[in-house]
PDB file of C-alpha atoms in Angstrom:
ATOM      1  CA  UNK A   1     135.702  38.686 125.255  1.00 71.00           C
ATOM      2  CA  UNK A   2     137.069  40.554 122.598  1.00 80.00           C
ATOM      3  CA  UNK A   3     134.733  41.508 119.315  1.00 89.00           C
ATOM      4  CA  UNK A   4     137.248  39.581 117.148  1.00 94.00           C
ATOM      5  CA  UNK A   5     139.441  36.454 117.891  1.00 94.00           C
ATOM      6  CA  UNK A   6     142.230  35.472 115.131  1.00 94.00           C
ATOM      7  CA  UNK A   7     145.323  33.175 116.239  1.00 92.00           C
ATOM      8  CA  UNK A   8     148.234  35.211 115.841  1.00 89.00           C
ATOM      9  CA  UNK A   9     150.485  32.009 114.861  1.00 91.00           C
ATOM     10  CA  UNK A  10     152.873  31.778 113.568  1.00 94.00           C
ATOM     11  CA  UNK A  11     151.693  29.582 110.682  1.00 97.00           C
ATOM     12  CA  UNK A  12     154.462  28.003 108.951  1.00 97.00           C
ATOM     13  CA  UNK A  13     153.214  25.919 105.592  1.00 97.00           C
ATOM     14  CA  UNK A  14     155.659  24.378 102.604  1.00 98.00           C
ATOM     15  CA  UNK A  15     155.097  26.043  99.576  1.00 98.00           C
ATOM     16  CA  UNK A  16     151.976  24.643  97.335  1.00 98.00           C
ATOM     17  CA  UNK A  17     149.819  23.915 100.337  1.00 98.00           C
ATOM     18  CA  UNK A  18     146.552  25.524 100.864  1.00 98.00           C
ATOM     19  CA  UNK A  19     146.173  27.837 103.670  1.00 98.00           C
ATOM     20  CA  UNK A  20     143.027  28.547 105.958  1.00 98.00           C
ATOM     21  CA  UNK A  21     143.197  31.399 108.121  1.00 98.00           C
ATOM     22  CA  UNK A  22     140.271  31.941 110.610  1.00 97.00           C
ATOM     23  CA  UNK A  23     138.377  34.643 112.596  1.00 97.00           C
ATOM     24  CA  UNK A  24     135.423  34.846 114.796  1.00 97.00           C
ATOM     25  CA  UNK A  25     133.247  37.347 116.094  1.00 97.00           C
ATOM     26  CA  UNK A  26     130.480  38.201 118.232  1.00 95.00           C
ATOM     27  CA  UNK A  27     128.369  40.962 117.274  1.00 93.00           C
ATOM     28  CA  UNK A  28     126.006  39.603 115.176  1.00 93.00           C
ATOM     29  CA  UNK A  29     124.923  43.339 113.734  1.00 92.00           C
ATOM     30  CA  UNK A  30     128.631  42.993 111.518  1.00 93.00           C
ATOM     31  CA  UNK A  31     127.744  42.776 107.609  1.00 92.00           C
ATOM     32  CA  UNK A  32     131.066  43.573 106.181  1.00 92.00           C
ATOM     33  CA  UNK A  33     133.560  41.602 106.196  1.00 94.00           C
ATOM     34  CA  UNK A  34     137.583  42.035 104.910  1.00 94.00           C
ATOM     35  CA  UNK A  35     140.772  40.408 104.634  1.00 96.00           C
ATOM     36  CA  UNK A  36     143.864  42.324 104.684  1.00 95.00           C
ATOM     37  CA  UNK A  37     147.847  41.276 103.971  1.00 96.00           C
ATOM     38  CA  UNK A  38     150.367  43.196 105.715  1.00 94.00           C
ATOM     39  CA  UNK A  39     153.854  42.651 104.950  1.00 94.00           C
ATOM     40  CA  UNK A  40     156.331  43.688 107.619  1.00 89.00           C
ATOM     41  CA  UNK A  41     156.431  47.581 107.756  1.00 85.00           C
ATOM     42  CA  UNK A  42     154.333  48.458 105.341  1.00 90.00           C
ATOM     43  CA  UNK A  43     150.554  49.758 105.659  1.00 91.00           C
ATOM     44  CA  UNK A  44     147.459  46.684 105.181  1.00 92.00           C
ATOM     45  CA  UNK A  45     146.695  45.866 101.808  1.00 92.00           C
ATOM     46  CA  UNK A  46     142.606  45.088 101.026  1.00 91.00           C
ATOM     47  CA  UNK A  47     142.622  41.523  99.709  1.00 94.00           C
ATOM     48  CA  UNK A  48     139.185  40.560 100.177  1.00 93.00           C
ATOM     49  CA  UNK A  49     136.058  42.303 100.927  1.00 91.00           C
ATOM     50  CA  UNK A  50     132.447  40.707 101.136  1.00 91.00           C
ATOM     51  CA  UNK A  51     129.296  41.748 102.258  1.00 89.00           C
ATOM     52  CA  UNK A  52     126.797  38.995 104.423  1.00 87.00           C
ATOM     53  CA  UNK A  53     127.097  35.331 104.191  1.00 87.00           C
ATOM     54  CA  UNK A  54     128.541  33.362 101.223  1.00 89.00           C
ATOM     55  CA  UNK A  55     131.776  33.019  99.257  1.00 93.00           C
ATOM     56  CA  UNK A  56     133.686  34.796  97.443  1.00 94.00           C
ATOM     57  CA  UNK A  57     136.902  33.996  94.873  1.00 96.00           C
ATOM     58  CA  UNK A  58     139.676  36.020  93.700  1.00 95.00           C
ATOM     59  CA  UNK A  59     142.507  34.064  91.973  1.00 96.00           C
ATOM     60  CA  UNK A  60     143.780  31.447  94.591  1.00 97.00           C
ATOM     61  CA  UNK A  61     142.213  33.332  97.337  1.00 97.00           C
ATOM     62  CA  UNK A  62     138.678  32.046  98.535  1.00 97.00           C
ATOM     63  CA  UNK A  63     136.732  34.080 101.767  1.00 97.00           C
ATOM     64  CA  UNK A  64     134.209  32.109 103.407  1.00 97.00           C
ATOM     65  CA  UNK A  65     131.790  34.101 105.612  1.00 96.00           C
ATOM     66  CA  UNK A  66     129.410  32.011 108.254  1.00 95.00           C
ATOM     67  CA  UNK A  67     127.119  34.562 109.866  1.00 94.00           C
ATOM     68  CA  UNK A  68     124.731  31.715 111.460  1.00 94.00           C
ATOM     69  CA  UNK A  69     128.400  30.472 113.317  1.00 95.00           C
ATOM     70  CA  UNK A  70     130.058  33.842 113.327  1.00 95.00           C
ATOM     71  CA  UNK A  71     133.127  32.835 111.655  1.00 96.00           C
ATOM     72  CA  UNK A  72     134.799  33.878 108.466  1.00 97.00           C
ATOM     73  CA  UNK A  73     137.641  32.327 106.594  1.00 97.00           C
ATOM     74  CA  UNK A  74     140.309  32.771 103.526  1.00 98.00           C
ATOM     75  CA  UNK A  75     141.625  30.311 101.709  1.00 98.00           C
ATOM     76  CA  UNK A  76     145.060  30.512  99.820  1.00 98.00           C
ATOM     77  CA  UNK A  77     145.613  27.582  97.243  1.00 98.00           C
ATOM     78  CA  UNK A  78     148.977  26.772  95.983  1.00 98.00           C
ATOM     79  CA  UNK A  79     150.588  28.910  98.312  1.00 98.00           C
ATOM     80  CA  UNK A  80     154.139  30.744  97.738  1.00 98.00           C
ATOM     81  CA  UNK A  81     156.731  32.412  99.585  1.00 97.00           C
ATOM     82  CA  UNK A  82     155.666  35.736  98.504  1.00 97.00           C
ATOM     83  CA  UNK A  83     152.541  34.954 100.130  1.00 97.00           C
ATOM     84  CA  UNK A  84     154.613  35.108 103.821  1.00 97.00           C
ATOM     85  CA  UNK A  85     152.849  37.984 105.526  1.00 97.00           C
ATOM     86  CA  UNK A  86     150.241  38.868 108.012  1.00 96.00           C
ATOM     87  CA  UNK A  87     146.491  38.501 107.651  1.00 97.00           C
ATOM     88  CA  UNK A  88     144.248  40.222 109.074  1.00 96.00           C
ATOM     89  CA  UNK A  89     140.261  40.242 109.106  1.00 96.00           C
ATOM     90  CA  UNK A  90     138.028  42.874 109.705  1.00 94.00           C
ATOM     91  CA  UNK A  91     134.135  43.728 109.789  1.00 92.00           C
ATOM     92  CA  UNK A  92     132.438  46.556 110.509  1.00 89.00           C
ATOM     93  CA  UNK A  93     128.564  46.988 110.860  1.00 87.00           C
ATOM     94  CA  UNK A  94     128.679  49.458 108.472  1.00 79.00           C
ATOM     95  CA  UNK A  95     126.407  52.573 108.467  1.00 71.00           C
ATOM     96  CA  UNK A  96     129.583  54.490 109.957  1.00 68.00           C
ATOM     97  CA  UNK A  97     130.431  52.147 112.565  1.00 75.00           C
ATOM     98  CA  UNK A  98     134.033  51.703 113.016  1.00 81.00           C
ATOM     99  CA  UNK A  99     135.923  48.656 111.627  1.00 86.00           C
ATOM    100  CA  UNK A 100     137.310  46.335 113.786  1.00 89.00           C
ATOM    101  CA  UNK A 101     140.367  44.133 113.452  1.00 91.00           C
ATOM    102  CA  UNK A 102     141.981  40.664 114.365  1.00 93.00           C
ATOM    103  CA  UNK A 103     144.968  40.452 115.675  1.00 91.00           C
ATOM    104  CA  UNK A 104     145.889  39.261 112.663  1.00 94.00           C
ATOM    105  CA  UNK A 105     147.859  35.781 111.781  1.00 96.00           C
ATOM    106  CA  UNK A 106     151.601  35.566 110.706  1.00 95.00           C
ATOM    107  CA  UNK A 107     152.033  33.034 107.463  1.00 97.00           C
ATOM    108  CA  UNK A 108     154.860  31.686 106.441  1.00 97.00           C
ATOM    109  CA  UNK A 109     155.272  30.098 103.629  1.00 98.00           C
ATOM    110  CA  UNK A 110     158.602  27.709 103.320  1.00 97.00           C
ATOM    111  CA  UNK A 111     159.618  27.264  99.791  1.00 95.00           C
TER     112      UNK A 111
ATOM    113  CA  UNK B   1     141.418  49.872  93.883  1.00 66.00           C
ATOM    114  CA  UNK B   2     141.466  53.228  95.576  1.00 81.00           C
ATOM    115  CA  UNK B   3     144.927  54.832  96.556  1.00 89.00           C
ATOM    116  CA  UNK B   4     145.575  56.088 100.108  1.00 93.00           C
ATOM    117  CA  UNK B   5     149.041  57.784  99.796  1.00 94.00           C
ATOM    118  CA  UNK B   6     150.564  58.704 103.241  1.00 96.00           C
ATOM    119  CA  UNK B   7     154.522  60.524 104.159  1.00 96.00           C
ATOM    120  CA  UNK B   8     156.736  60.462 105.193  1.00 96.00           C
ATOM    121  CA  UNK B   9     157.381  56.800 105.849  1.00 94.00           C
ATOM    122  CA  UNK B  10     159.213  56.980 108.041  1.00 95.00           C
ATOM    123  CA  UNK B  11     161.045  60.020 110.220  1.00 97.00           C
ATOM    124  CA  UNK B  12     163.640  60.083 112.892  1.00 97.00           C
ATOM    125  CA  UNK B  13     162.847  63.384 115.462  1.00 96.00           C
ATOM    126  CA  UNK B  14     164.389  64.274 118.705  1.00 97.00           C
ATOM    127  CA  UNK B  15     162.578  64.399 122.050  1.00 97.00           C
ATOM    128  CA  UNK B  16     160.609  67.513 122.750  1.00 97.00           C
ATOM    129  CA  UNK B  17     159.754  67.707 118.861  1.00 97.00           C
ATOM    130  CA  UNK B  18     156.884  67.767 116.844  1.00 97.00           C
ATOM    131  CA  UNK B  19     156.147  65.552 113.839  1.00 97.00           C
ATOM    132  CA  UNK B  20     153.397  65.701 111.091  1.00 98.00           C
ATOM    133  CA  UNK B  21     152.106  62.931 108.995  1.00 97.00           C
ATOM    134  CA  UNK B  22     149.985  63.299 105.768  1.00 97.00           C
ATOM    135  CA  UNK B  23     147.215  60.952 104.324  1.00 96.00           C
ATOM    136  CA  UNK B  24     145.830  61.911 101.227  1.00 95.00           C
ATOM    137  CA  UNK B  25     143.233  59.870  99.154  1.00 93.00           C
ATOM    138  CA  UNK B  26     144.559  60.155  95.613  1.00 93.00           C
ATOM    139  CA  UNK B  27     141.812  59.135  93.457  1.00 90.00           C
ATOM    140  CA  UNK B  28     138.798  59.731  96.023  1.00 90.00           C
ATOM    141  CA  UNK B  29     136.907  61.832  98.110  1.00 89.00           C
ATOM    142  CA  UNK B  30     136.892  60.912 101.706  1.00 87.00           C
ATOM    143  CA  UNK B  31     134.441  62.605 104.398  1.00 82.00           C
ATOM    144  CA  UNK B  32     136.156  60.206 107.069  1.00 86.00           C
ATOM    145  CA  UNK B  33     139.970  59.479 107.249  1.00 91.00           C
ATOM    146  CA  UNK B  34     140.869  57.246 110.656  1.00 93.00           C
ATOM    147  CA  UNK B  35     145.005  56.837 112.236  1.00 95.00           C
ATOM    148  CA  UNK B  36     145.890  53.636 113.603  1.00 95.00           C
ATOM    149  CA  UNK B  37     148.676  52.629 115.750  1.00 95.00           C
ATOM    150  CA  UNK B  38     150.259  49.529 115.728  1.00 92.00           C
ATOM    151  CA  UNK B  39     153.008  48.207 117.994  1.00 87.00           C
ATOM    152  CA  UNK B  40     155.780  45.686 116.565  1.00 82.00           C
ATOM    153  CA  UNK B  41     153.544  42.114 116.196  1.00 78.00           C
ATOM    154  CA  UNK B  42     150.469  43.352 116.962  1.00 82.00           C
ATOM    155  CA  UNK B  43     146.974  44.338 115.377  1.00 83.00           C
ATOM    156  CA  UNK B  44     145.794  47.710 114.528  1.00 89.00           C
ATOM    157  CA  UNK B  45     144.872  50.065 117.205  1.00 91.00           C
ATOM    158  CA  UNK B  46     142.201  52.961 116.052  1.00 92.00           C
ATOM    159  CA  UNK B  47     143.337  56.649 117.495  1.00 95.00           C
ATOM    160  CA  UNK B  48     140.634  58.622 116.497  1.00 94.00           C
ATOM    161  CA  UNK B  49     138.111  59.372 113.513  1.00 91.00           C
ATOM    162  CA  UNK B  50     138.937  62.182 111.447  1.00 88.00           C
ATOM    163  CA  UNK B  51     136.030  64.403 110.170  1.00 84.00           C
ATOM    164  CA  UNK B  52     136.503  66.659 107.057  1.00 84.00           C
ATOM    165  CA  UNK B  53     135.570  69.986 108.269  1.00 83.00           C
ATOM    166  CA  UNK B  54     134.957  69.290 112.235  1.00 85.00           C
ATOM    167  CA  UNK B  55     136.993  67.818 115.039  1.00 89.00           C
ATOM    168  CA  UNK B  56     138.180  64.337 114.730  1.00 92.00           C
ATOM    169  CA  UNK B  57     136.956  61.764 117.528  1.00 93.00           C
ATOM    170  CA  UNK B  58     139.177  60.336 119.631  1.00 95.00           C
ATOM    171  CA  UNK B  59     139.427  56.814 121.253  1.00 94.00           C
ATOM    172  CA  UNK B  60     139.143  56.305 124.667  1.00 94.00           C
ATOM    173  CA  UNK B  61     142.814  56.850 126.568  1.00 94.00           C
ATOM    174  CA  UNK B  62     143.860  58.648 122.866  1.00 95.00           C
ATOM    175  CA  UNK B  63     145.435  62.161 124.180  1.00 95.00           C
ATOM    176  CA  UNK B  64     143.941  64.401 121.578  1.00 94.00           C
ATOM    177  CA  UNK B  65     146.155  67.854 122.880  1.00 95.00           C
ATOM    178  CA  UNK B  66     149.308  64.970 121.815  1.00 96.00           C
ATOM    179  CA  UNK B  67     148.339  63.723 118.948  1.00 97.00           C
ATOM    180  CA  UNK B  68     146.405  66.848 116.601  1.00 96.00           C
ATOM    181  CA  UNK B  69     144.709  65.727 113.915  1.00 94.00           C
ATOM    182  CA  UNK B  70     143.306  68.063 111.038  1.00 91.00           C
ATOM    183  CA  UNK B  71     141.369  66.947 108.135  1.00 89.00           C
ATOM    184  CA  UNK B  72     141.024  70.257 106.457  1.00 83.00           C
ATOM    185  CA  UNK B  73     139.964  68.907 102.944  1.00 89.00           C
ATOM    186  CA  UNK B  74     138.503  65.986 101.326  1.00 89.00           C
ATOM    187  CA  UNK B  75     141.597  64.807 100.358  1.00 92.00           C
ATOM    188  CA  UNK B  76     143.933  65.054 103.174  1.00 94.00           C
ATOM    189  CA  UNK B  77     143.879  64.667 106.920  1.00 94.00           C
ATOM    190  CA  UNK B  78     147.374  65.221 108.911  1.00 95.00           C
ATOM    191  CA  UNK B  79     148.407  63.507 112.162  1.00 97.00           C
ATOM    192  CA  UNK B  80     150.693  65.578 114.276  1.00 97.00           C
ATOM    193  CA  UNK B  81     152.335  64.298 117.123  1.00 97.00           C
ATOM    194  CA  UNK B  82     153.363  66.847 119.268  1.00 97.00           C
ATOM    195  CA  UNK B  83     156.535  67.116 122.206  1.00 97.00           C
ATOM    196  CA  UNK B  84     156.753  63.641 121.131  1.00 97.00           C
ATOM    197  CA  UNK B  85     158.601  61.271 123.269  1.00 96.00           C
ATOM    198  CA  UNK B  86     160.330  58.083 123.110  1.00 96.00           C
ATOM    199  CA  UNK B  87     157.493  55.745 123.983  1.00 95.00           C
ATOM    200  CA  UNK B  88     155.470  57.770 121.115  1.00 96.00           C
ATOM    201  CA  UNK B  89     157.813  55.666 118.779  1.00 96.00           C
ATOM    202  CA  UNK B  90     155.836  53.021 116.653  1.00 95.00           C
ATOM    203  CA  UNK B  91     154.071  53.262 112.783  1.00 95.00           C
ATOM    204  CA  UNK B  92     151.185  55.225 112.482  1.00 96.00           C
ATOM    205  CA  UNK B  93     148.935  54.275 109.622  1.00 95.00           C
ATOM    206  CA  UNK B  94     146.238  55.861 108.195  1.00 95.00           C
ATOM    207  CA  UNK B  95     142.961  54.960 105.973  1.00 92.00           C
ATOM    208  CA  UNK B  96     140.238  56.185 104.340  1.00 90.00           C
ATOM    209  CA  UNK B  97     136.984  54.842 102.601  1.00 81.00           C
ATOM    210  CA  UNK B  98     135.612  56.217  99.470  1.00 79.00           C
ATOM    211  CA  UNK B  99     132.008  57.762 100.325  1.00 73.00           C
ATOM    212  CA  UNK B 100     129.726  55.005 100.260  1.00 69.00           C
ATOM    213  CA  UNK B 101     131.633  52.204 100.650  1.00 71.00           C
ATOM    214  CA  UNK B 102     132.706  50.431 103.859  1.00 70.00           C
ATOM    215  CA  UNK B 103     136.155  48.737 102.763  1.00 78.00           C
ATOM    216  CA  UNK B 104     139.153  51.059 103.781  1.00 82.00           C
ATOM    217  CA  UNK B 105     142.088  51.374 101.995  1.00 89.00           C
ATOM    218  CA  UNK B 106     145.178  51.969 104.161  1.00 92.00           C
ATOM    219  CA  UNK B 107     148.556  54.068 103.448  1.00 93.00           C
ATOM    220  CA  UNK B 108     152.085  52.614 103.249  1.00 93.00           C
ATOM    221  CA  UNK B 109     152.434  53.816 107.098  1.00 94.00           C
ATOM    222  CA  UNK B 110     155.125  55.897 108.761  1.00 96.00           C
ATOM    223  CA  UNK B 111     157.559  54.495 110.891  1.00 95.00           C
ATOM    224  CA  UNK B 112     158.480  57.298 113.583  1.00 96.00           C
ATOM    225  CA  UNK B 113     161.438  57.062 115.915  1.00 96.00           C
ATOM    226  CA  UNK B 114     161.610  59.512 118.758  1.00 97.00           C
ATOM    227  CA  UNK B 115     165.226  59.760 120.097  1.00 96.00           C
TER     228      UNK B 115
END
């Protein structure tokens, strides 16, 4: 069983629908948990970064993070093209343990 | 946020050759700089841990003789990929954390092709 799951999709959505993108782990020791968007060949951009259980909001994106269930989400409201990339979650323990990733999920977003 | 600035992005080398790569941390410090591989469509695969000052660590089935790495301030680390070879094609990303924090901020990649 790998650390992280993520679908890889694809995820295809018409524009102005609200996306959920999913991950779940298994080590229960992670307490930091990220969202990156990589666009096709180009390096992972941070989107979202929280630390322990709870919400967090950043324009029309929303991360969820469920440590009782092991499972974090992102939200994207009104989503556009532009958004059509891949997302990909991480956590790390922290401390200087390493980060691991998801395979990460293609979006695309169908004006 | 922090800037993670990494070249070339991308280089074309014949087979036998060696290639560097730079990461440098452009508004930051960073004790620990880390290279990832990734393959067309897939996730990120760590190479090895890059230590300012001592050797980097490598990942398990990660020839470190092939693929030198040298973090020789806190501001840059360099990948180089030496006699590379045509499978050693793919884009090799760096990142680096500011000390303290745990989020990493990644470079724009480089895409190498080995012919």
């Amino acid at each position: 069983q790998k650390e992280v799951e993520q679908d890889p999709g694809p995820l295809s959505v018409p524009e102005g629908a609200i996306v959920s993108l999913n991950c779940t782990y298994s080590n229960s020791a992670f307490q930091y948990f990220m969202w990156y968007r990589q666009y096709s060949r180009k390096g992972p951009e941070l989107l979202m970064y929280t630390y322990s259980s709870g919400n967090k909001e950043d324009g029309r994106f929303t991360a969820q993070v469920d440590k009782s269930s092991k499972y974090i989400s992102l939200f994207i409201r009104d989503s556009q093209p532009s958004d059509s990339a891949t997302y990909l979650c991480a956590m790390s323990a922290g401390g200087g343990f390493k980060t691991i990733f998801g395979a990460g999920t293609r979006l695309f977003v169908k004006a | 946020g922090a800037v993670v600035s990494q070249h070339p992005s991308w280089v074309i080398c014949k087979s036998g050759t060696s290639v560097k790569i730079e990461c440098r941390s452009l508004d930051f410090q960073a004790t620990t700089m880390f290279w990832y591989r990734q393959f067309p469509k897939q996730s990120l695969m760590l190479m090895a841990t890059s230590n300012e000052g001592s050797k980097a660590t490598y990942e398990q089935g990660v020839e470190k003789d092939k693929f030198l790495i040298n973090h020789a301030s806190l501001t840059l680390s360099t990948l180089t990929v030496t006699s590379a070879h045509p499978e050693d094609s793919s884009f090799y990303i760096c990142s680096a954390s500011p000390a303290g924090n745990t989020e990493a901020f990644f470079g724009q990649g480089t895409r190498l092709t080995v012919v």
